[in-house]
PDB file of C-alpha atoms in Angstrom:
ATOM      1  CA  MET A   1       0.000   0.000   0.000  1.00 66.00           C
ATOM      2  CA  ALA A   2       1.417   3.365  -1.030  1.00 79.00           C
ATOM      3  CA  ASN A   3       2.580   5.624   1.795  1.00 84.00           C
ATOM      4  CA  PHE A   4       1.527   9.240   1.084  1.00 82.00           C
ATOM      5  CA  HIS A   5       2.334  10.613   4.519  1.00 75.00           C
ATOM      6  CA  GLY A   6       4.060  13.965   4.743  1.00 79.00           C
ATOM      7  CA  HIS A   7       1.882  16.226   2.548  1.00 89.00           C
ATOM      8  CA  GLN A   8       3.473  19.553   1.768  1.00 94.00           C
ATOM      9  CA  ILE A   9       2.083  22.886   0.577  1.00 95.00           C
ATOM     10  CA  PRO A  10       3.851  24.167  -2.562  1.00 97.00           C
ATOM     11  CA  GLN A  11       4.672  27.873  -2.715  1.00 97.00           C
ATOM     12  CA  ALA A  12       1.885  28.444  -5.247  1.00 97.00           C
ATOM     13  CA  GLY A  13      -0.598  27.088  -2.698  1.00 96.00           C
ATOM     14  CA  ARG A  14       0.795  29.297   0.076  1.00 96.00           C
ATOM     15  CA  ASN A  15       0.461  32.359  -2.138  1.00 97.00           C
ATOM     16  CA  LEU A  16      -3.214  31.507  -2.919  1.00 97.00           C
ATOM     17  CA  MET A  17      -4.055  31.024   0.751  1.00 96.00           C
ATOM     18  CA  ALA A  18      -2.421  34.332   1.698  1.00 96.00           C
ATOM     19  CA  LYS A  19      -4.464  36.158  -0.940  1.00 97.00           C
ATOM     20  CA  LEU A  20      -7.690  34.546   0.233  1.00 96.00           C
ATOM     21  CA  ILE A  21      -6.974  35.458   3.870  1.00 96.00           C
ATOM     22  CA  ALA A  22      -6.304  39.045   2.869  1.00 96.00           C
ATOM     23  CA  THR A  23      -9.539  39.330   0.895  1.00 96.00           C
ATOM     24  CA  GLY A  24     -11.690  37.288   3.263  1.00 95.00           C
ATOM     25  CA  ARG A  25     -12.608  34.696   0.673  1.00 96.00           C
ATOM     26  CA  PRO A  26     -12.859  30.908   1.244  1.00 95.00           C
ATOM     27  CA  LEU A  27     -10.468  28.257   0.027  1.00 95.00           C
ATOM     28  CA  ALA A  28     -12.431  26.205  -2.529  1.00 95.00           C
ATOM     29  CA  TYR A  29     -10.967  22.763  -3.270  1.00 95.00           C
ATOM     30  CA  SER A  30     -11.582  21.760  -6.896  1.00 95.00           C
ATOM     31  CA  SER A  31      -9.924  18.392  -7.690  1.00 96.00           C
ATOM     32  CA  VAL A  32      -7.621  15.555  -6.680  1.00 96.00           C
ATOM     33  CA  LYS A  33      -5.065  14.366  -9.239  1.00 97.00           C
ATOM     34  CA  VAL A  34      -2.879  11.235  -9.376  1.00 97.00           C
ATOM     35  CA  GLY A  35       0.305  10.457 -11.292  1.00 96.00           C
ATOM     36  CA  ASP A  36       3.435   8.348 -11.532  1.00 96.00           C
ATOM     37  CA  GLY A  37       6.063  11.112 -11.270  1.00 96.00           C
ATOM     38  CA  VAL A  38       9.356  10.474  -9.507  1.00 95.00           C
ATOM     39  CA  LEU A  39      10.211  13.402  -7.263  1.00 92.00           C
ATOM     40  CA  GLY A  40      13.979  12.789  -7.443  1.00 90.00           C
ATOM     41  CA  GLY A  41      15.813  15.995  -6.552  1.00 90.00           C
ATOM     42  CA  ARG A  42      12.827  18.277  -7.132  1.00 94.00           C
ATOM     43  CA  LEU A  43      11.574  20.487  -4.337  1.00 96.00           C
ATOM     44  CA  VAL A  44       7.854  20.213  -3.555  1.00 96.00           C
ATOM     45  CA  SER A  45       7.761  23.938  -2.890  1.00 96.00           C
ATOM     46  CA  GLY A  46       8.445  24.644  -6.547  1.00 97.00           C
ATOM     47  CA  LEU A  47       5.749  22.367  -8.005  1.00 97.00           C
ATOM     48  CA  THR A  48       2.649  23.804  -9.673  1.00 97.00           C
ATOM     49  CA  GLU A  49       1.459  20.527 -11.246  1.00 97.00           C
ATOM     50  CA  LEU A  50       2.008  16.791 -10.864  1.00 97.00           C
ATOM     51  CA  ILE A  51       5.203  15.483 -12.402  1.00 97.00           C
ATOM     52  CA  GLY A  52       3.538  12.627 -14.307  1.00 96.00           C
ATOM     53  CA  LEU A  53      -0.226  13.314 -14.364  1.00 97.00           C
ATOM     54  CA  LYS A  54      -2.421  10.244 -15.115  1.00 96.00           C
ATOM     55  CA  LYS A  55      -5.948  11.209 -14.079  1.00 96.00           C
ATOM     56  CA  SER A  56      -7.976  13.904 -12.325  1.00 96.00           C
ATOM     57  CA  PHE A  57     -10.995  13.329 -10.065  1.00 95.00           C
ATOM     58  CA  PRO A  58     -13.662  15.794  -8.858  1.00 95.00           C
ATOM     59  CA  ILE A  59     -14.115  16.500  -5.161  1.00 94.00           C
ATOM     60  CA  PHE A  60     -16.581  13.923  -3.829  1.00 92.00           C
ATOM     61  CA  ALA A  61     -18.059  15.924  -0.946  1.00 89.00           C
ATOM     62  CA  THR A  62     -17.741  19.120   1.020  1.00 90.00           C
ATOM     63  CA  PRO A  63     -14.494  18.985   3.057  1.00 92.00           C
ATOM     64  CA  VAL A  64     -14.851  18.017   6.707  1.00 91.00           C
ATOM     65  CA  ARG A  65     -12.710  19.414   9.534  1.00 89.00           C
ATOM     66  CA  SER A  66     -10.576  16.619  10.992  1.00 85.00           C
ATOM     67  CA  GLY A  67      -8.690  18.615  13.614  1.00 79.00           C
ATOM     68  CA  ASP A  68      -7.127  21.977  14.312  1.00 80.00           C
ATOM     69  CA  GLY A  69      -5.914  23.367  11.011  1.00 83.00           C
ATOM     70  CA  ARG A  70      -6.801  20.196   9.070  1.00 89.00           C
ATOM     71  CA  TRP A  71      -9.585  19.443   6.582  1.00 92.00           C
ATOM     72  CA  ASN A  72     -10.339  16.077   4.988  1.00 93.00           C
ATOM     73  CA  VAL A  73     -10.664  16.393   1.214  1.00 94.00           C
ATOM     74  CA  THR A  74     -12.174  13.301  -0.451  1.00 94.00           C
ATOM     75  CA  ALA A  75     -12.380  11.944  -4.005  1.00 94.00           C
ATOM     76  CA  ILE A  76     -13.343   8.576  -5.534  1.00 94.00           C
ATOM     77  CA  PHE A  77     -10.397   7.011  -7.349  1.00 93.00           C
ATOM     78  CA  ASN A  78     -10.896   4.542 -10.226  1.00 93.00           C
ATOM     79  CA  ASN A  79      -8.849   3.285 -13.148  1.00 92.00           C
ATOM     80  CA  ALA A  80     -11.529   3.725 -15.834  1.00 90.00           C
ATOM     81  CA  GLY A  81     -10.231   5.449 -18.963  1.00 88.00           C
ATOM     82  CA  ILE A  82      -6.543   4.852 -18.161  1.00 88.00           C
ATOM     83  CA  ASP A  83      -4.941   3.486 -21.321  1.00 86.00           C
ATOM     84  CA  GLN A  84      -1.926   1.733 -19.731  1.00 91.00           C
ATOM     85  CA  ASP A  85      -0.731   0.339 -16.423  1.00 94.00           C
ATOM     86  CA  PHE A  86       1.154   2.750 -14.160  1.00 96.00           C
ATOM     87  CA  TRP A  87       2.710   3.154 -10.730  1.00 96.00           C
ATOM     88  CA  TRP A  88       0.541   5.402  -8.600  1.00 96.00           C
ATOM     89  CA  ARG A  89       3.314   7.319  -6.947  1.00 96.00           C
ATOM     90  CA  GLU A  90       2.104  10.912  -6.503  1.00 96.00           C
ATOM     91  CA  TRP A  91      -1.058  12.854  -5.890  1.00 96.00           C
ATOM     92  CA  GLY A  92      -1.989  16.502  -5.415  1.00 96.00           C
ATOM     93  CA  ILE A  93      -4.909  18.493  -4.068  1.00 96.00           C
ATOM     94  CA  PHE A  94      -5.979  21.535  -6.080  1.00 97.00           C
ATOM     95  CA  ALA A  95      -8.058  24.626  -5.260  1.00 96.00           C
ATOM     96  CA  ALA A  96      -9.583  27.278  -7.510  1.00 96.00           C
ATOM     97  CA  ASP A  97      -8.122  30.784  -7.777  1.00 97.00           C
ATOM     98  CA  PRO A  98     -11.194  33.053  -7.754  1.00 96.00           C
ATOM     99  CA  ASP A  99      -9.366  35.760  -9.681  1.00 96.00           C
ATOM    100  CA  THR A 100      -7.951  33.686 -12.559  1.00 95.00           C
ATOM    101  CA  GLY A 101     -10.276  30.685 -12.515  1.00 94.00           C
ATOM    102  CA  GLN A 102      -7.211  28.439 -12.708  1.00 96.00           C
ATOM    103  CA  GLU A 103      -6.451  25.486 -10.411  1.00 97.00           C
ATOM    104  CA  VAL A 104      -3.616  25.859  -7.922  1.00 97.00           C
ATOM    105  CA  LEU A 105      -1.695  22.969  -6.293  1.00 97.00           C
ATOM    106  CA  VAL A 106      -2.247  23.421  -2.544  1.00 96.00           C
ATOM    107  CA  ALA A 107      -1.095  19.998  -1.233  1.00 96.00           C
ATOM    108  CA  TYR A 108       1.313  17.376  -2.628  1.00 96.00           C
ATOM    109  CA  ALA A 109       2.643  13.962  -1.585  1.00 95.00           C
ATOM    110  CA  ASN A 110       4.857  11.358  -3.243  1.00 95.00           C
ATOM    111  CA  ALA A 111       4.989   7.672  -2.167  1.00 93.00           C
ATOM    112  CA  GLY A 112       8.340   6.964  -3.797  1.00 92.00           C
ATOM    113  CA  ASP A 113       9.210   3.258  -3.732  1.00 92.00           C
ATOM    114  CA  THR A 114       5.966   2.350  -1.918  1.00 93.00           C
ATOM    115  CA  ALA A 115       3.863   3.237  -4.972  1.00 94.00           C
ATOM    116  CA  ASP A 116       0.867   1.079  -5.932  1.00 93.00           C
ATOM    117  CA  TYR A 117       0.728  -0.611  -9.358  1.00 94.00           C
ATOM    118  CA  ILE A 118      -2.522   0.269 -11.149  1.00 93.00           C
ATOM    119  CA  HIS A 119      -3.759  -1.788 -14.094  1.00 91.00           C
ATOM    120  CA  ALA A 120      -5.457  -0.170 -17.032  1.00 91.00           C
ATOM    121  CA  TRP A 121      -9.171  -0.936 -17.411  1.00 89.00           C
ATOM    122  CA  THR A 122     -10.996  -0.725 -20.737  1.00 77.00           C
ATOM    123  CA  GLY A 123     -14.376  -1.925 -19.516  1.00 80.00           C
ATOM    124  CA  SER A 124     -14.151  -5.509 -20.813  1.00 77.00           C
ATOM    125  CA  ASP A 125     -12.777  -7.177 -17.673  1.00 76.00           C
ATOM    126  CA  ASP A 126     -14.484  -6.351 -14.380  1.00 78.00           C
ATOM    127  CA  SER A 127     -11.820  -8.152 -12.372  1.00 80.00           C
ATOM    128  CA  SER A 128      -9.274  -5.466 -13.269  1.00 84.00           C
ATOM    129  CA  TYR A 129     -11.498  -2.560 -12.275  1.00 90.00           C
ATOM    130  CA  VAL A 130     -10.245  -0.577  -9.286  1.00 90.00           C
ATOM    131  CA  GLU A 131     -12.282   1.892  -7.243  1.00 91.00           C
ATOM    132  CA  GLU A 132     -11.619   3.340  -3.800  1.00 91.00           C
ATOM    133  CA  GLN A 133     -12.249   6.425  -1.736  1.00 92.00           C
ATOM    134  CA  ILE A 134      -9.140   8.512  -1.160  1.00 91.00           C
ATOM    135  CA  THR A 135      -8.936  11.212   1.514  1.00 92.00           C
ATOM    136  CA  CYS A 136      -6.199  13.725   2.189  1.00 91.00           C
ATOM    137  CA  ALA A 137      -5.957  15.592   5.506  1.00 91.00           C
ATOM    138  CA  CYS A 138      -4.932  19.008   4.229  1.00 91.00           C
ATOM    139  CA  VAL A 139      -3.279  21.640   6.414  1.00 89.00           C
ATOM    140  CA  VAL A 140      -5.138  24.954   6.259  1.00 91.00           C
ATOM    141  CA  SER A 141      -4.658  28.217   8.131  1.00 89.00           C
ATOM    142  CA  SER A 142      -7.237  28.713  10.857  1.00 88.00           C
ATOM    143  CA  GLU A 143      -7.964  32.120   9.295  1.00 91.00           C
ATOM    144  CA  LEU A 144      -9.510  30.475   6.226  1.00 92.00           C
ATOM    145  CA  THR A 145     -12.921  29.024   5.686  1.00 91.00           C
ATOM    146  CA  VAL A 146     -13.073  25.953   3.476  1.00 92.00           C
ATOM    147  CA  GLU A 147     -15.471  24.768   0.793  1.00 92.00           C
ATOM    148  CA  ALA A 148     -15.350  22.711  -2.377  1.00 88.00           C
ATOM    149  CA  VAL A 149     -16.210  23.139  -6.053  1.00 85.00           C
ATOM    150  CA  LEU A 150     -18.653  20.284  -6.666  1.00 79.00           C
ATOM    151  CA  ASP A 151     -19.594  19.379 -10.233  1.00 65.00           C
ATOM    152  CA  LYS A 152     -22.588  17.105  -9.679  1.00 60.00           C
ATOM    153  CA  SER A 153     -22.447  15.833 -13.249  1.00 56.00           C
ATOM    154  CA  GLN A 154     -19.001  14.416 -12.490  1.00 49.00           C
ATOM    155  CA  LEU A 155     -19.778  12.928  -9.096  1.00 52.00           C
ATOM    156  CA  PHE A 156     -20.174   9.168  -8.736  1.00 55.00           C
ATOM    157  CA  ALA A 157     -21.125   7.137  -5.713  1.00 58.00           C
ATOM    158  CA  PRO A 158     -18.632   4.489  -4.540  1.00 58.00           C
ATOM    159  CA  LEU A 159     -19.455   1.038  -5.917  1.00 62.00           C
ATOM    160  CA  GLU A 160     -20.051  -0.417  -2.458  1.00 70.00           C
ATOM    161  CA  ALA A 161     -22.388   2.440  -1.574  1.00 69.00           C
ATOM    162  CA  PHE A 162     -24.271   2.021  -4.859  1.00 72.00           C
ATOM    163  CA  GLU A 163     -24.675  -1.731  -4.380  1.00 78.00           C
ATOM    164  CA  ALA A 164     -25.909  -1.223  -0.813  1.00 82.00           C
ATOM    165  CA  HIS A 165     -28.406   1.364  -2.017  1.00 77.00           C
ATOM    166  CA  GLN A 166     -29.543  -0.948  -4.809  1.00 79.00           C
ATOM    167  CA  GLU A 167     -30.108  -3.780  -2.341  1.00 83.00           C
ATOM    168  CA  GLU A 168     -32.072  -1.483  -0.049  1.00 83.00           C
ATOM    169  CA  PHE A 169     -34.141  -0.207  -2.975  1.00 81.00           C
ATOM    170  CA  GLU A 170     -34.995  -3.718  -4.196  1.00 79.00           C
ATOM    171  CA  GLY A 171     -36.013  -4.703  -0.673  1.00 75.00           C
ATOM    172  CA  HIS A 172     -38.286  -1.688  -0.482  1.00 74.00           C
ATOM    173  CA  LEU A 173     -39.664  -2.407  -3.958  1.00 75.00           C
ATOM    174  CA  ASN A 174     -40.540  -5.982  -3.007  1.00 76.00           C
ATOM    175  CA  HIS A 175     -42.220  -4.935   0.224  1.00 74.00           C
ATOM    176  CA  LYS A 176     -45.922  -5.505  -0.438  1.00 73.00           C
ATOM    177  CA  GLY A 177     -47.151  -4.094   2.854  1.00 74.00           C
ATOM    178  CA  ASN A 178     -47.724  -0.480   3.796  1.00 77.00           C
ATOM    179  CA  PRO A 179     -44.660   0.462   5.887  1.00 73.00           C
ATOM    180  CA  HIS A 180     -45.325   4.194   5.500  1.00 74.00           C
ATOM    181  CA  GLU A 181     -48.989   3.829   6.503  1.00 75.00           C
ATOM    182  CA  VAL A 182     -50.212   5.668   3.440  1.00 78.00           C
ATOM    183  CA  THR A 183     -53.956   6.301   3.573  1.00 81.00           C
ATOM    184  CA  PRO A 184     -56.293   5.936   0.560  1.00 80.00           C
ATOM    185  CA  GLU A 185     -56.992   9.670   0.677  1.00 79.00           C
ATOM    186  CA  GLN A 186     -53.278  10.489   0.310  1.00 82.00           C
ATOM    187  CA  ILE A 187     -53.067   8.722  -3.040  1.00 81.00           C
ATOM    188  CA  GLY A 188     -56.514   9.723  -4.250  1.00 77.00           C
ATOM    189  CA  ALA A 189     -58.049   6.269  -3.771  1.00 79.00           C
ATOM    190  CA  ALA A 190     -61.375   5.302  -2.222  1.00 77.00           C
ATOM    191  CA  LYS A 191     -61.565   3.757   1.230  1.00 75.00           C
ATOM    192  CA  THR A 192     -61.692  -0.025   1.583  1.00 73.00           C
ATOM    193  CA  GLY A 193     -65.367  -0.037   2.589  1.00 75.00           C
ATOM    194  CA  HIS A 194     -67.332   2.350   0.418  1.00 77.00           C
ATOM    195  CA  THR A 195     -70.381   2.439  -1.821  1.00 78.00           C
ATOM    196  CA  HIS A 196     -71.476   4.290  -4.921  1.00 74.00           C
ATOM    197  CA  PRO A 197     -75.031   5.295  -5.822  1.00 77.00           C
ATOM    198  CA  PRO A 198     -76.158   3.891  -9.194  1.00 77.00           C
ATOM    199  CA  ALA A 199     -75.797   7.292 -10.865  1.00 76.00           C
ATOM    200  CA  GLU A 200     -72.056   7.537  -9.939  1.00 77.00           C
ATOM    201  CA  ALA A 201     -71.383   4.100 -11.361  1.00 71.00           C
ATOM    202  CA  GLY A 202     -73.305   4.807 -14.562  1.00 73.00           C
ATOM    203  CA  ALA A 203     -76.085   2.383 -13.596  1.00 73.00           C
ATOM    204  CA  ALA A 204     -79.861   2.842 -13.403  1.00 72.00           C
ATOM    205  CA  ALA A 205     -81.578   3.499 -10.083  1.00 71.00           C
ATOM    206  CA  ALA A 206     -82.869   0.496  -8.135  1.00 70.00           C
ATOM    207  CA  ASN A 207     -86.476   1.503  -8.839  1.00 76.00           C
ATOM    208  CA  HIS A 208     -86.874   2.660 -12.423  1.00 75.00           C
ATOM    209  CA  THR A 209     -89.010   2.097 -15.487  1.00 78.00           C
ATOM    210  CA  HIS A 210     -88.437   1.997 -19.228  1.00 76.00           C
ATOM    211  CA  ALA A 211     -90.800   2.972 -22.016  1.00 80.00           C
ATOM    212  CA  PRO A 212     -91.313   0.202 -24.619  1.00 81.00           C
ATOM    213  CA  ALA A 213     -89.292   2.251 -27.093  1.00 83.00           C
ATOM    214  CA  ASP A 214     -86.323   2.381 -24.622  1.00 82.00           C
ATOM    215  CA  ILE A 215     -85.914  -1.390 -24.756  1.00 84.00           C
ATOM    216  CA  GLY A 216     -86.871  -1.888 -28.415  1.00 79.00           C
ATOM    217  CA  ALA A 217     -90.416  -3.123 -27.674  1.00 80.00           C
ATOM    218  CA  ALA A 218     -93.750  -2.185 -29.328  1.00 80.00           C
ATOM    219  CA  PRO A 219     -96.221   0.098 -27.510  1.00 80.00           C
ATOM    220  CA  ALA A 220     -98.858  -1.572 -25.329  1.00 77.00           C
ATOM    221  CA  SER A 221    -101.576  -0.764 -27.921  1.00 81.00           C
ATOM    222  CA  HIS A 222    -100.533  -1.498 -31.481  1.00 80.00           C
ATOM    223  CA  THR A 223    -101.598  -3.350 -34.604  1.00 81.00           C
ATOM    224  CA  HIS A 224     -99.893  -5.471 -37.231  1.00 75.00           C
ATOM    225  CA  THR A 225    -100.734  -5.941 -40.873  1.00 78.00           C
ATOM    226  CA  ALA A 226    -101.398  -9.440 -42.148  1.00 75.00           C
ATOM    227  CA  ALA A 227     -98.095  -9.370 -43.984  1.00 77.00           C
ATOM    228  CA  GLN A 228     -96.212  -8.460 -40.734  1.00 80.00           C
ATOM    229  CA  VAL A 229     -97.469 -11.587 -38.965  1.00 72.00           C
ATOM    230  CA  GLY A 230     -97.096 -13.871 -42.006  1.00 71.00           C
ATOM    231  CA  ALA A 231    -100.907 -14.040 -42.714  1.00 67.00           C
ATOM    232  CA  SER A 232    -102.791 -13.637 -45.984  1.00 66.00           C
ATOM    233  CA  PRO A 233    -104.639 -10.404 -46.890  1.00 67.00           C
ATOM    234  CA  SER A 234    -108.259  -9.887 -45.770  1.00 66.00           C
ATOM    235  CA  ASN A 235    -109.702 -10.667 -49.225  1.00 72.00           C
ATOM    236  CA  HIS A 236    -108.317 -13.942 -50.514  1.00 71.00           C
ATOM    237  CA  SER A 237    -109.410 -17.428 -51.573  1.00 77.00           C
ATOM    238  CA  HIS A 238    -108.272 -20.990 -51.067  1.00 74.00           C
ATOM    239  CA  THR A 239    -108.596 -24.050 -53.236  1.00 80.00           C
ATOM    240  CA  ALA A 240    -110.281 -27.149 -51.821  1.00 78.00           C
ATOM    241  CA  ALA A 241    -106.914 -28.849 -51.645  1.00 81.00           C
ATOM    242  CA  GLN A 242    -105.444 -25.906 -49.575  1.00 83.00           C
ATOM    243  CA  VAL A 243    -108.096 -26.391 -46.853  1.00 78.00           C
ATOM    244  CA  GLY A 244    -108.088 -30.218 -46.975  1.00 78.00           C
ATOM    245  CA  ALA A 245    -111.543 -30.499 -48.757  1.00 77.00           C
ATOM    246  CA  ALA A 246    -112.572 -32.688 -51.692  1.00 77.00           C
ATOM    247  CA  PRO A 247    -112.981 -31.128 -55.153  1.00 79.00           C
ATOM    248  CA  ALA A 248    -116.470 -29.919 -56.153  1.00 74.00           C
ATOM    249  CA  SER A 249    -116.812 -32.901 -58.501  1.00 77.00           C
ATOM    250  CA  HIS A 250    -115.758 -36.157 -56.929  1.00 76.00           C
ATOM    251  CA  ALA A 251    -116.946 -39.700 -56.305  1.00 77.00           C
ATOM    252  CA  HIS A 252    -117.178 -42.052 -53.363  1.00 74.00           C
ATOM    253  CA  ALA A 253    -117.104 -45.805 -53.346  1.00 78.00           C
ATOM    254  CA  ALA A 254    -120.184 -47.581 -51.908  1.00 69.00           C
ATOM    255  CA  GLY A 255    -118.214 -48.570 -48.855  1.00 75.00           C
ATOM    256  CA  GLN A 256    -117.464 -44.889 -48.086  1.00 80.00           C
ATOM    257  CA  ILE A 257    -121.235 -44.046 -47.849  1.00 69.00           C
ATOM    258  CA  THR A 258    -123.184 -44.706 -44.630  1.00 73.00           C
ATOM    259  CA  ALA A 259    -126.938 -45.578 -45.062  1.00 70.00           C
ATOM    260  CA  GLY A 260    -129.471 -43.040 -43.865  1.00 66.00           C
ATOM    261  CA  THR A 261    -132.309 -40.740 -44.862  1.00 64.00           C
ATOM    262  CA  LEU A 262    -131.684 -38.099 -47.435  1.00 54.00           C
ATOM    263  CA  VAL A 263    -133.172 -34.748 -46.407  1.00 57.00           C
ATOM    264  CA  THR A 264    -133.737 -33.753 -50.045  1.00 59.00           C
ATOM    265  CA  GLY A 265    -134.133 -35.501 -53.291  1.00 57.00           C
ATOM    266  CA  VAL A 266    -131.266 -37.104 -55.055  1.00 56.00           C
ATOM    267  CA  LEU A 267    -130.580 -36.029 -58.613  1.00 59.00           C
ATOM    268  CA  ALA A 268    -128.871 -38.503 -60.807  1.00 60.00           C
ATOM    269  CA  SER A 269    -126.511 -37.423 -63.475  1.00 60.00           C
ATOM    270  CA  TYR A 270    -128.035 -36.147 -66.616  1.00 58.00           C
ATOM    271  CA  GLY A 271    -127.160 -37.895 -69.836  1.00 61.00           C
ATOM    272  CA  THR A 272    -128.493 -39.589 -72.938  1.00 64.00           C
ATOM    273  CA  ASP A 273    -126.180 -42.569 -73.253  1.00 66.00           C
ATOM    274  CA  TYR A 274    -128.661 -45.041 -71.946  1.00 60.00           C
ATOM    275  CA  GLY A 275    -126.895 -47.945 -73.436  1.00 60.00           C
ATOM    276  CA  THR A 276    -125.085 -47.974 -70.159  1.00 57.00           C
ATOM    277  CA  SER A 277    -126.487 -48.187 -66.674  1.00 60.00           C
ATOM    278  CA  ARG A 278    -127.548 -44.619 -66.038  1.00 65.00           C
ATOM    279  CA  LEU A 279    -130.272 -43.284 -63.790  1.00 64.00           C
ATOM    280  CA  ARG A 280    -131.572 -39.794 -64.135  1.00 66.00           C
ATOM    281  CA  ASN A 281    -134.373 -39.237 -61.577  1.00 74.00           C
ATOM    282  CA  ILE A 282    -136.616 -41.251 -59.278  1.00 81.00           C
ATOM    283  CA  ARG A 283    -140.117 -39.726 -58.936  1.00 79.00           C
ATOM    284  CA  ALA A 284    -143.002 -40.696 -56.664  1.00 84.00           C
ATOM    285  CA  GLY A 285    -146.714 -39.737 -56.640  1.00 85.00           C
ATOM    286  CA  THR A 286    -150.309 -41.053 -55.931  1.00 87.00           C
ATOM    287  CA  GLY A 287    -151.545 -40.693 -59.477  1.00 78.00           C
ATOM    288  CA  ASP A 288    -151.081 -43.332 -62.104  1.00 81.00           C
ATOM    289  CA  LEU A 289    -149.239 -42.421 -65.238  1.00 83.00           C
ATOM    290  CA  THR A 290    -151.204 -42.553 -68.517  1.00 81.00           C
ATOM    291  CA  PRO A 291    -149.154 -44.172 -71.208  1.00 76.00           C
ATOM    292  CA  GLY A 292    -148.528 -41.811 -74.066  1.00 72.00           C
ATOM    293  CA  VAL A 293    -149.808 -38.872 -72.063  1.00 71.00           C
ATOM    294  CA  SER A 294    -147.787 -38.649 -68.898  1.00 69.00           C
ATOM    295  CA  ALA A 295    -144.362 -38.825 -70.468  1.00 71.00           C
ATOM    296  CA  LEU A 296    -141.132 -39.421 -68.485  1.00 77.00           C
ATOM    297  CA  ASN A 297    -137.736 -38.228 -69.427  1.00 74.00           C
ATOM    298  CA  ASN A 298    -135.188 -40.738 -70.476  1.00 72.00           C
ATOM    299  CA  GLY A 299    -133.665 -42.499 -67.516  1.00 71.00           C
ATOM    300  CA  GLU A 300    -136.464 -41.568 -65.025  1.00 77.00           C
ATOM    301  CA  ILE A 301    -138.324 -44.003 -62.725  1.00 81.00           C
ATOM    302  CA  TYR A 302    -141.820 -43.171 -61.426  1.00 79.00           C
ATOM    303  CA  LEU A 303    -143.182 -44.826 -58.275  1.00 87.00           C
ATOM    304  CA  VAL A 304    -146.890 -44.752 -57.319  1.00 87.00           C
ATOM    305  CA  TYR A 305    -147.754 -44.855 -53.648  1.00 84.00           C
ATOM    306  CA  GLU A 306    -151.212 -44.899 -51.888  1.00 79.00           C
TER     307      GLU A 306
END
């Protein structure tokens, strides 16, 4: 594990702090940078940048006082976007100059031979991904107030914190009870036990009537034409066959006729072909017929009774 003890304030950082004290403005930390630079014979007091810059990280949170004259400045280190392996040997804390808008190196440390070896990560192998929270206890004059320049679009939660939050969120999502005791009124819902009158539910009242026309029925008093009920017109005729009767001219066998008394006379068929068995009329009376005077029609029989 790299040993970054012994942070020093470069001269550029001292000059910025003196200006801020004189003008009553706060010291605003802006970034934490890491590199692989070898300090060698260089003096930290003369540095204005890292010797071998590899990556810069935004300030993770507002600095927290850790003791008299010390403030903890935190960033989240990761190796995403680093194109080749390197020895993490140096890091620096930067603050913004309110007059120039430029970053000024206000704290520096170099681990020398205790540097950590950092692998590059392209996003294809999760096992080589490195992420950790790094905090530097920076020495600050008691005459200064401290703050940080936070770019929320560049801030990322630590992986462990994100996973813990995700687990908590999923547990809350799967909770089917009502842990917050939300009432139906608070979410615009109806109470568990409630009723609606028919009108609110779009239904008819319990006691109601419909006119025949409302339900597609005919009025109570109405008529139909013969055609509407499948009947024939008022004036019409039927053949004997249509009503199951015998034709006007027809014959019956002797067995179909039952003996009895005829209420009127019986007229035989009229014809002149007496070569066959044909009977025209049967007459009866009390007077005798006079041959040659009382003539009968062909085919007639006359009976005399007392």
